[in-house]
Amino acid sequence: MYLTSMTHEELYAEVHKDLIEISTKANMFMDKVRKKTKNMLPYPLATQRITLTTTRRNVWTVVGKHNSYMQGVGFQAYAPIVGASSNGYIQMSGFKPRDMVMHYTAHFMQRYKERYIDHYQIDRKGENLFEYFVYNNPQVLYTRKNNGGYFIVSDHGIAVADLSNDLKLMTHVTFLGDDELTLKKQLIYDEEIKIYKGALELKRLKSRKQKDDLVTIWNVAKKHNAGIEMVKRWYQWNGVKVDEDYLQQCIDLIEKYNVQSLDQFAELMSRQ
């Protein structure tokens, strides 16, 4: 049984023992749901689920649910980590040994409930807290912190997470929402949310095959008051290496001449 007192190593080892036991049944269930989905097109299939209890007394819930963001059925497999006052959760991203394991501490789930659900007085209509969190945060951005951890930003707020270097285990430690935070946490929240909103707008523009040139990126960053940090993050997320001094010079040029088009920017750059 998964317990809140278990170490990361113990949790990870337990997951892989369960993986061997439930993967066949879980994959058969998912194949069955996919076939049902095809028969239901163009209408979405109602949520499908199966509960699998292992010999180690871990209770896994496998859920197949229509995901409008993915335009199809998405699957989640999770099990509670039992604690004295509240539960955490273990989530499999797939049923292969190389797949990432997500770990949500009881503290994280409690903070999410306090700082989002309770703060905004959300009526979950009986939906499980973990499923509500997963299915209502389809778009996230991962930002690596200087200490090796991560900020995972979504519409609801920011998950502060750690990644075990020797294990494919990402632990969600706590949740920052738009409620009463310390000054330091509020500054982190404000900065990351601005960058997140700007990045989502750029993703939408890119999906419409509009160019994500520097002029457009900078205008979106200014619109969301996200500044040059959002520009640097956007290039980083897209695997583009840019010299920071050169980037600042380009932005200074755009600002100085109020550049509004890539052609205008290219002409000004040719004069430099």
GROMACS .gro file of C-alpha atoms in nm:
model
  272
    1MET     CA    1   0.000   0.000   0.000
    2TYR     CA    2   0.125   0.348  -0.085
    3LEU     CA    3   0.179   0.549   0.235
    4THR     CA    4   0.273   0.915   0.286
    5SER     CA    5   0.562   0.796   0.505
    6MET     CA    6   0.733   0.618   0.212
    7THR     CA    7   1.048   0.763   0.055
    8HIS     CA    8   1.069   0.856  -0.313
    9GLU     CA    9   1.273   0.542  -0.375
   10GLU     CA   10   1.012   0.323  -0.203
   11LEU     CA   11   0.725   0.484  -0.395
   12TYR     CA   12   0.904   0.442  -0.727
   13ALA     CA   13   0.989   0.078  -0.657
   14GLU     CA   14   0.627   0.009  -0.557
   15VAL     CA   15   0.496   0.165  -0.878
   16HIS     CA   16   0.709  -0.059  -1.096
   17LYS     CA   17   0.597  -0.369  -0.908
   18ASP     CA   18   0.236  -0.261  -0.972
   19LEU     CA   19   0.315  -0.181  -1.334
   20ILE     CA   20   0.401  -0.544  -1.406
   21GLU     CA   21   0.076  -0.657  -1.246
   22ILE     CA   22  -0.176  -0.416  -1.400
   23SER     CA   23  -0.031  -0.316  -1.739
   24THR     CA   24  -0.201  -0.594  -1.938
   25LYS     CA   25  -0.548  -0.528  -1.794
   26ALA     CA   26  -0.502  -0.152  -1.825
   27ASN     CA   27  -0.395  -0.173  -2.190
   28MET     CA   28  -0.688  -0.404  -2.271
   29PHE     CA   29  -0.924  -0.152  -2.111
   30MET     CA   30  -0.775   0.137  -2.311
   31ASP     CA   31  -0.802  -0.057  -2.638
   32LYS     CA   32  -1.168  -0.128  -2.561
   33VAL     CA   33  -1.236   0.243  -2.492
   34ARG     CA   34  -1.061   0.350  -2.814
   35LYS     CA   35  -1.285   0.114  -3.014
   36LYS     CA   36  -1.595   0.253  -2.843
   37THR     CA   37  -1.474   0.604  -2.921
   38LYS     CA   38  -1.454   0.529  -3.295
   39ASN     CA   39  -1.809   0.394  -3.290
   40MET     CA   40  -1.935   0.709  -3.115
   41LEU     CA   41  -1.785   0.962  -3.359
   42PRO     CA   42  -1.860   1.248  -3.404
   43TYR     CA   43  -2.008   1.246  -3.053
   44PRO     CA   44  -1.780   1.224  -2.746
   45LEU     CA   45  -1.783   0.903  -2.547
   46ALA     CA   46  -1.895   0.925  -2.184
   47THR     CA   47  -1.622   0.885  -1.923
   48GLN     CA   48  -1.507   0.524  -1.887
   49ARG     CA   49  -1.322   0.383  -1.587
   50ILE     CA   50  -1.191   0.065  -1.435
   51THR     CA   51  -1.055  -0.006  -1.086
   52LEU     CA   52  -0.765  -0.249  -1.046
   53THR     CA   53  -0.654  -0.367  -0.701
   54THR     CA   54  -0.308  -0.522  -0.685
   55THR     CA   55  -0.185  -0.800  -0.457
   56ARG     CA   56   0.002  -0.528  -0.266
   57ARG     CA   57  -0.339  -0.368  -0.189
   58ASN     CA   58  -0.286  -0.064  -0.409
   59VAL     CA   59  -0.606   0.057  -0.575
   60TRP     CA   60  -0.551   0.193  -0.925
   61THR     CA   61  -0.817   0.386  -1.114
   62VAL     CA   62  -0.776   0.399  -1.492
   63VAL     CA   63  -0.994   0.668  -1.651
   64GLY     CA   64  -1.071   0.729  -2.017
   65LYS     CA   65  -1.226   1.071  -2.070
   66HIS     CA   66  -1.291   1.292  -2.372
   67ASN     CA   67  -1.036   1.571  -2.383
   68SER     CA   68  -1.145   1.868  -2.594
   69TYR     CA   69  -0.792   2.008  -2.593
   70MET     CA   70  -0.649   1.686  -2.741
   71GLN     CA   71  -0.959   1.628  -2.956
   72GLY     CA   72  -0.982   1.270  -2.840
   73VAL     CA   73  -0.984   1.041  -2.537
   74GLY     CA   74  -0.712   1.091  -2.278
   75PHE     CA   75  -0.624   0.832  -2.015
   76GLN     CA   76  -0.518   0.870  -1.654
   77ALA     CA   77  -0.405   0.599  -1.412
   78TYR     CA   78  -0.370   0.695  -1.050
   79ALA     CA   79  -0.363   0.549  -0.699
   80PRO     CA   80  -0.400   0.718  -0.359
   81ILE     CA   81  -0.108   0.752  -0.121
   82VAL     CA   82  -0.279   0.702   0.211
   83GLY     CA   83  -0.207   0.945   0.493
   84ALA     CA   84  -0.336   1.010   0.844
   85SER     CA   85  -0.531   1.326   0.755
   86SER     CA   86  -0.528   1.355   0.373
   87ASN     CA   87  -0.414   1.159   0.069
   88GLY     CA   88  -0.152   1.218  -0.194
   89TYR     CA   89  -0.151   1.043  -0.533
   90ILE     CA   90   0.073   0.847  -0.766
   91GLN     CA   91   0.005   0.882  -1.138
   92MET     CA   92   0.144   0.683  -1.429
   93SER     CA   93   0.196   0.869  -1.755
   94GLY     CA   94   0.204   0.533  -1.936
   95PHE     CA   95   0.246   0.161  -1.879
   96LYS     CA   96   0.608   0.117  -1.985
   97PRO     CA   97   0.907   0.112  -1.746
   98ARG     CA   98   1.061   0.417  -1.914
   99ASP     CA   99   0.751   0.635  -1.861
  100MET     CA  100   0.750   0.918  -1.609
  101VAL     CA  101   0.584   0.870  -1.271
  102MET     CA  102   0.407   1.171  -1.120
  103HIS     CA  103   0.390   1.203  -0.743
  104TYR     CA  104   0.145   1.447  -0.581
  105THR     CA  105   0.209   1.487  -0.210
  106ALA     CA  106  -0.075   1.514   0.042
  107HIS     CA  107   0.053   1.867   0.114
  108PHE     CA  108   0.023   1.960  -0.255
  109MET     CA  109  -0.335   1.832  -0.276
  110GLN     CA  110  -0.431   2.014   0.044
  111ARG     CA  111  -0.280   2.342  -0.078
  112TYR     CA  112  -0.454   2.303  -0.416
  113LYS     CA  113  -0.785   2.255  -0.238
  114GLU     CA  114  -0.727   2.556  -0.012
  115ARG     CA  115  -0.572   2.792  -0.266
  116TYR     CA  116  -0.793   2.716  -0.563
  117ILE     CA  117  -1.103   2.507  -0.489
  118ASP     CA  118  -1.191   2.673  -0.156
  119HIS     CA  119  -1.057   3.016  -0.254
  120TYR     CA  120  -1.284   3.036  -0.560
  121GLN     CA  121  -1.563   2.831  -0.398
  122ILE     CA  122  -1.556   2.577  -0.682
  123ASP     CA  123  -1.839   2.323  -0.690
  124ARG     CA  124  -1.675   2.002  -0.811
  125LYS     CA  125  -2.017   1.835  -0.835
  126GLY     CA  126  -1.887   1.526  -0.661
  127GLU     CA  127  -1.581   1.487  -0.883
  128ASN     CA  128  -1.270   1.342  -0.723
  129LEU     CA  129  -1.023   1.621  -0.630
  130PHE     CA  130  -0.734   1.462  -0.818
  131GLU     CA  131  -0.936   1.407  -1.136
  132TYR     CA  132  -1.068   1.763  -1.116
  133PHE     CA  133  -0.711   1.894  -1.100
  134VAL     CA  134  -0.582   1.677  -1.387
  135TYR     CA  135  -0.870   1.730  -1.630
  136ASN     CA  136  -0.903   2.103  -1.574
  137ASN     CA  137  -0.537   2.180  -1.633
  138PRO     CA  138  -0.472   2.044  -1.984
  139GLN     CA  139  -0.217   2.309  -2.082
  140VAL     CA  140   0.090   2.352  -1.863
  141LEU     CA  141   0.434   2.505  -1.900
  142TYR     CA  142   0.740   2.360  -1.728
  143THR     CA  143   1.010   2.603  -1.614
  144ARG     CA  144   1.328   2.466  -1.461
  145LYS     CA  145   1.441   2.647  -1.146
  146ASN     CA  146   1.803   2.724  -1.059
  147ASN     CA  147   1.804   2.453  -0.791
  148GLY     CA  148   1.697   2.186  -1.043
  149GLY     CA  149   1.329   2.185  -0.950
  150TYR     CA  150   1.039   2.302  -1.163
  151PHE     CA  151   0.753   2.549  -1.172
  152ILE     CA  152   0.460   2.387  -1.355
  153VAL     CA  153   0.221   2.667  -1.451
  154SER     CA  154  -0.143   2.617  -1.550
  155ASP     CA  155  -0.468   2.813  -1.556
  156HIS     CA  156  -0.524   2.734  -1.189
  157GLY     CA  157  -0.185   2.837  -1.052
  158ILE     CA  158   0.167   2.703  -1.005
  159ALA     CA  159   0.285   2.363  -0.891
  160VAL     CA  160   0.629   2.364  -0.732
  161ALA     CA  161   0.791   2.031  -0.819
  162ASP     CA  162   1.115   1.837  -0.780
  163LEU     CA  163   1.254   1.578  -1.020
  164SER     CA  164   1.458   1.289  -0.883
  165ASN     CA  165   1.779   1.275  -1.086
  166ASP     CA  166   1.821   0.899  -1.057
  167LEU     CA  167   1.450   0.821  -1.087
  168LYS     CA  168   1.185   0.921  -1.339
  169LEU     CA  169   0.975   1.055  -1.054
  170MET     CA  170   0.842   1.411  -1.046
  171THR     CA  171   0.715   1.517  -0.704
  172HIS     CA  172   0.459   1.798  -0.681
  173VAL     CA  173   0.553   1.956  -0.349
  174THR     CA  174   0.316   2.248  -0.308
  175PHE     CA  175   0.069   2.467  -0.498
  176LEU     CA  176   0.072   2.845  -0.533
  177GLY     CA  177  -0.260   3.008  -0.610
  178ASP     CA  178  -0.396   3.360  -0.626
  179ASP     CA  179  -0.474   3.387  -0.256
  180GLU     CA  180  -0.287   3.507   0.053
  181LEU     CA  181   0.078   3.424  -0.015
  182THR     CA  182   0.402   3.547   0.134
  183LEU     CA  183   0.562   3.835  -0.059
  184LYS     CA  184   0.824   3.604  -0.210
  185LYS     CA  185   0.566   3.350  -0.328
  186GLN     CA  186   0.337   3.626  -0.458
  187LEU     CA  187   0.620   3.768  -0.670
  188ILE     CA  188   0.691   3.422  -0.812
  189TYR     CA  189   0.322   3.367  -0.882
  190ASP     CA  190   0.272   3.704  -1.054
  191GLU     CA  191   0.580   3.662  -1.276
  192GLU     CA  192   0.512   3.302  -1.380
  193ILE     CA  193   0.142   3.358  -1.454
  194LYS     CA  194   0.220   3.655  -1.682
  195ILE     CA  195   0.472   3.446  -1.877
  196TYR     CA  196   0.226   3.156  -1.895
  197LYS     CA  197  -0.052   3.372  -2.043
  198GLY     CA  198   0.184   3.523  -2.298
  199ALA     CA  199   0.318   3.181  -2.398
  200LEU     CA  200  -0.035   3.046  -2.449
  201GLU     CA  201  -0.115   3.335  -2.682
  202LEU     CA  202   0.202   3.269  -2.881
  203LYS     CA  203   0.113   2.897  -2.903
  204ARG     CA  204  -0.227   2.990  -3.047
  205LEU     CA  205  -0.066   3.223  -3.301
  206LYS     CA  206   0.184   2.954  -3.397
  207SER     CA  207  -0.091   2.692  -3.439
  208ARG     CA  208  -0.259   2.925  -3.688
  209LYS     CA  209   0.066   2.923  -3.886
  210GLN     CA  210   0.137   3.285  -3.802
  211LYS     CA  211   0.506   3.362  -3.763
  212ASP     CA  212   0.645   3.381  -3.411
  213ASP     CA  213   0.910   3.639  -3.506
  214LEU     CA  214   1.075   3.859  -3.244
  215VAL     CA  215   0.848   4.158  -3.314
  216THR     CA  216   0.537   3.947  -3.249
  217ILE     CA  217   0.692   3.777  -2.945
  218TRP     CA  218   0.791   4.109  -2.791
  219ASN     CA  219   0.449   4.266  -2.854
  220VAL     CA  220   0.280   3.970  -2.681
  221ALA     CA  221   0.527   3.991  -2.391
  222LYS     CA  222   0.451   4.362  -2.348
  223LYS     CA  223   0.076   4.297  -2.369
  224HIS     CA  224   0.101   4.063  -2.070
  225ASN     CA  225   0.363   4.276  -1.887
  226ALA     CA  226   0.595   3.975  -1.900
  227GLY     CA  227   0.903   4.151  -2.039
  228ILE     CA  228   1.220   4.002  -2.182
  229GLU     CA  229   1.203   3.701  -1.947
  230MET     CA  230   0.905   3.570  -2.144
  231VAL     CA  231   1.095   3.616  -2.472
  232LYS     CA  232   1.392   3.420  -2.336
  233ARG     CA  233   1.165   3.145  -2.203
  234TRP     CA  234   0.981   3.119  -2.535
  235TYR     CA  235   1.304   3.066  -2.725
  236GLN     CA  236   1.424   2.820  -2.462
  237TRP     CA  237   1.100   2.615  -2.483
  238ASN     CA  238   1.136   2.603  -2.861
  239GLY     CA  239   1.500   2.494  -2.848
  240VAL     CA  240   1.636   2.820  -2.993
  241LYS     CA  241   1.964   2.951  -2.852
  242VAL     CA  242   1.987   3.330  -2.847
  243ASP     CA  243   2.263   3.547  -2.704
  244GLU     CA  244   2.102   3.755  -2.428
  245ASP     CA  245   2.301   4.072  -2.505
  246TYR     CA  246   2.206   4.049  -2.874
  247LEU     CA  247   1.843   3.984  -2.780
  248GLN     CA  248   1.839   4.295  -2.560
  249GLN     CA  249   1.986   4.503  -2.843
  250CYS     CA  250   1.713   4.384  -3.079
  251ILE     CA  251   1.439   4.466  -2.830
  252ASP     CA  252   1.591   4.809  -2.764
  253LEU     CA  253   1.578   4.872  -3.141
  254ILE     CA  254   1.213   4.760  -3.161
  255GLU     CA  255   1.124   4.992  -2.874
  256LYS     CA  256   1.324   5.289  -3.000
  257TYR     CA  257   1.160   5.291  -3.343
  258ASN     CA  258   0.824   5.145  -3.237
  259VAL     CA  259   0.870   4.859  -3.484
  260GLN     CA  260   0.542   4.689  -3.583
  261SER     CA  261   0.647   4.458  -3.866
  262LEU     CA  262   0.920   4.210  -3.942
  263ASP     CA  263   1.005   4.390  -4.266
  264GLN     CA  264   1.056   4.717  -4.079
  265PHE     CA  265   1.272   4.537  -3.822
  266ALA     CA  266   1.483   4.370  -4.093
  267GLU     CA  267   1.541   4.706  -4.263
  268LEU     CA  268   1.655   4.866  -3.938
  269MET     CA  269   1.882   4.573  -3.858
  270SER     CA  270   2.048   4.602  -4.200
  271ARG     CA  271   2.155   4.956  -4.109
  272GLN     CA  272   2.325   4.851  -3.789
   0.00000   0.00000   0.00000
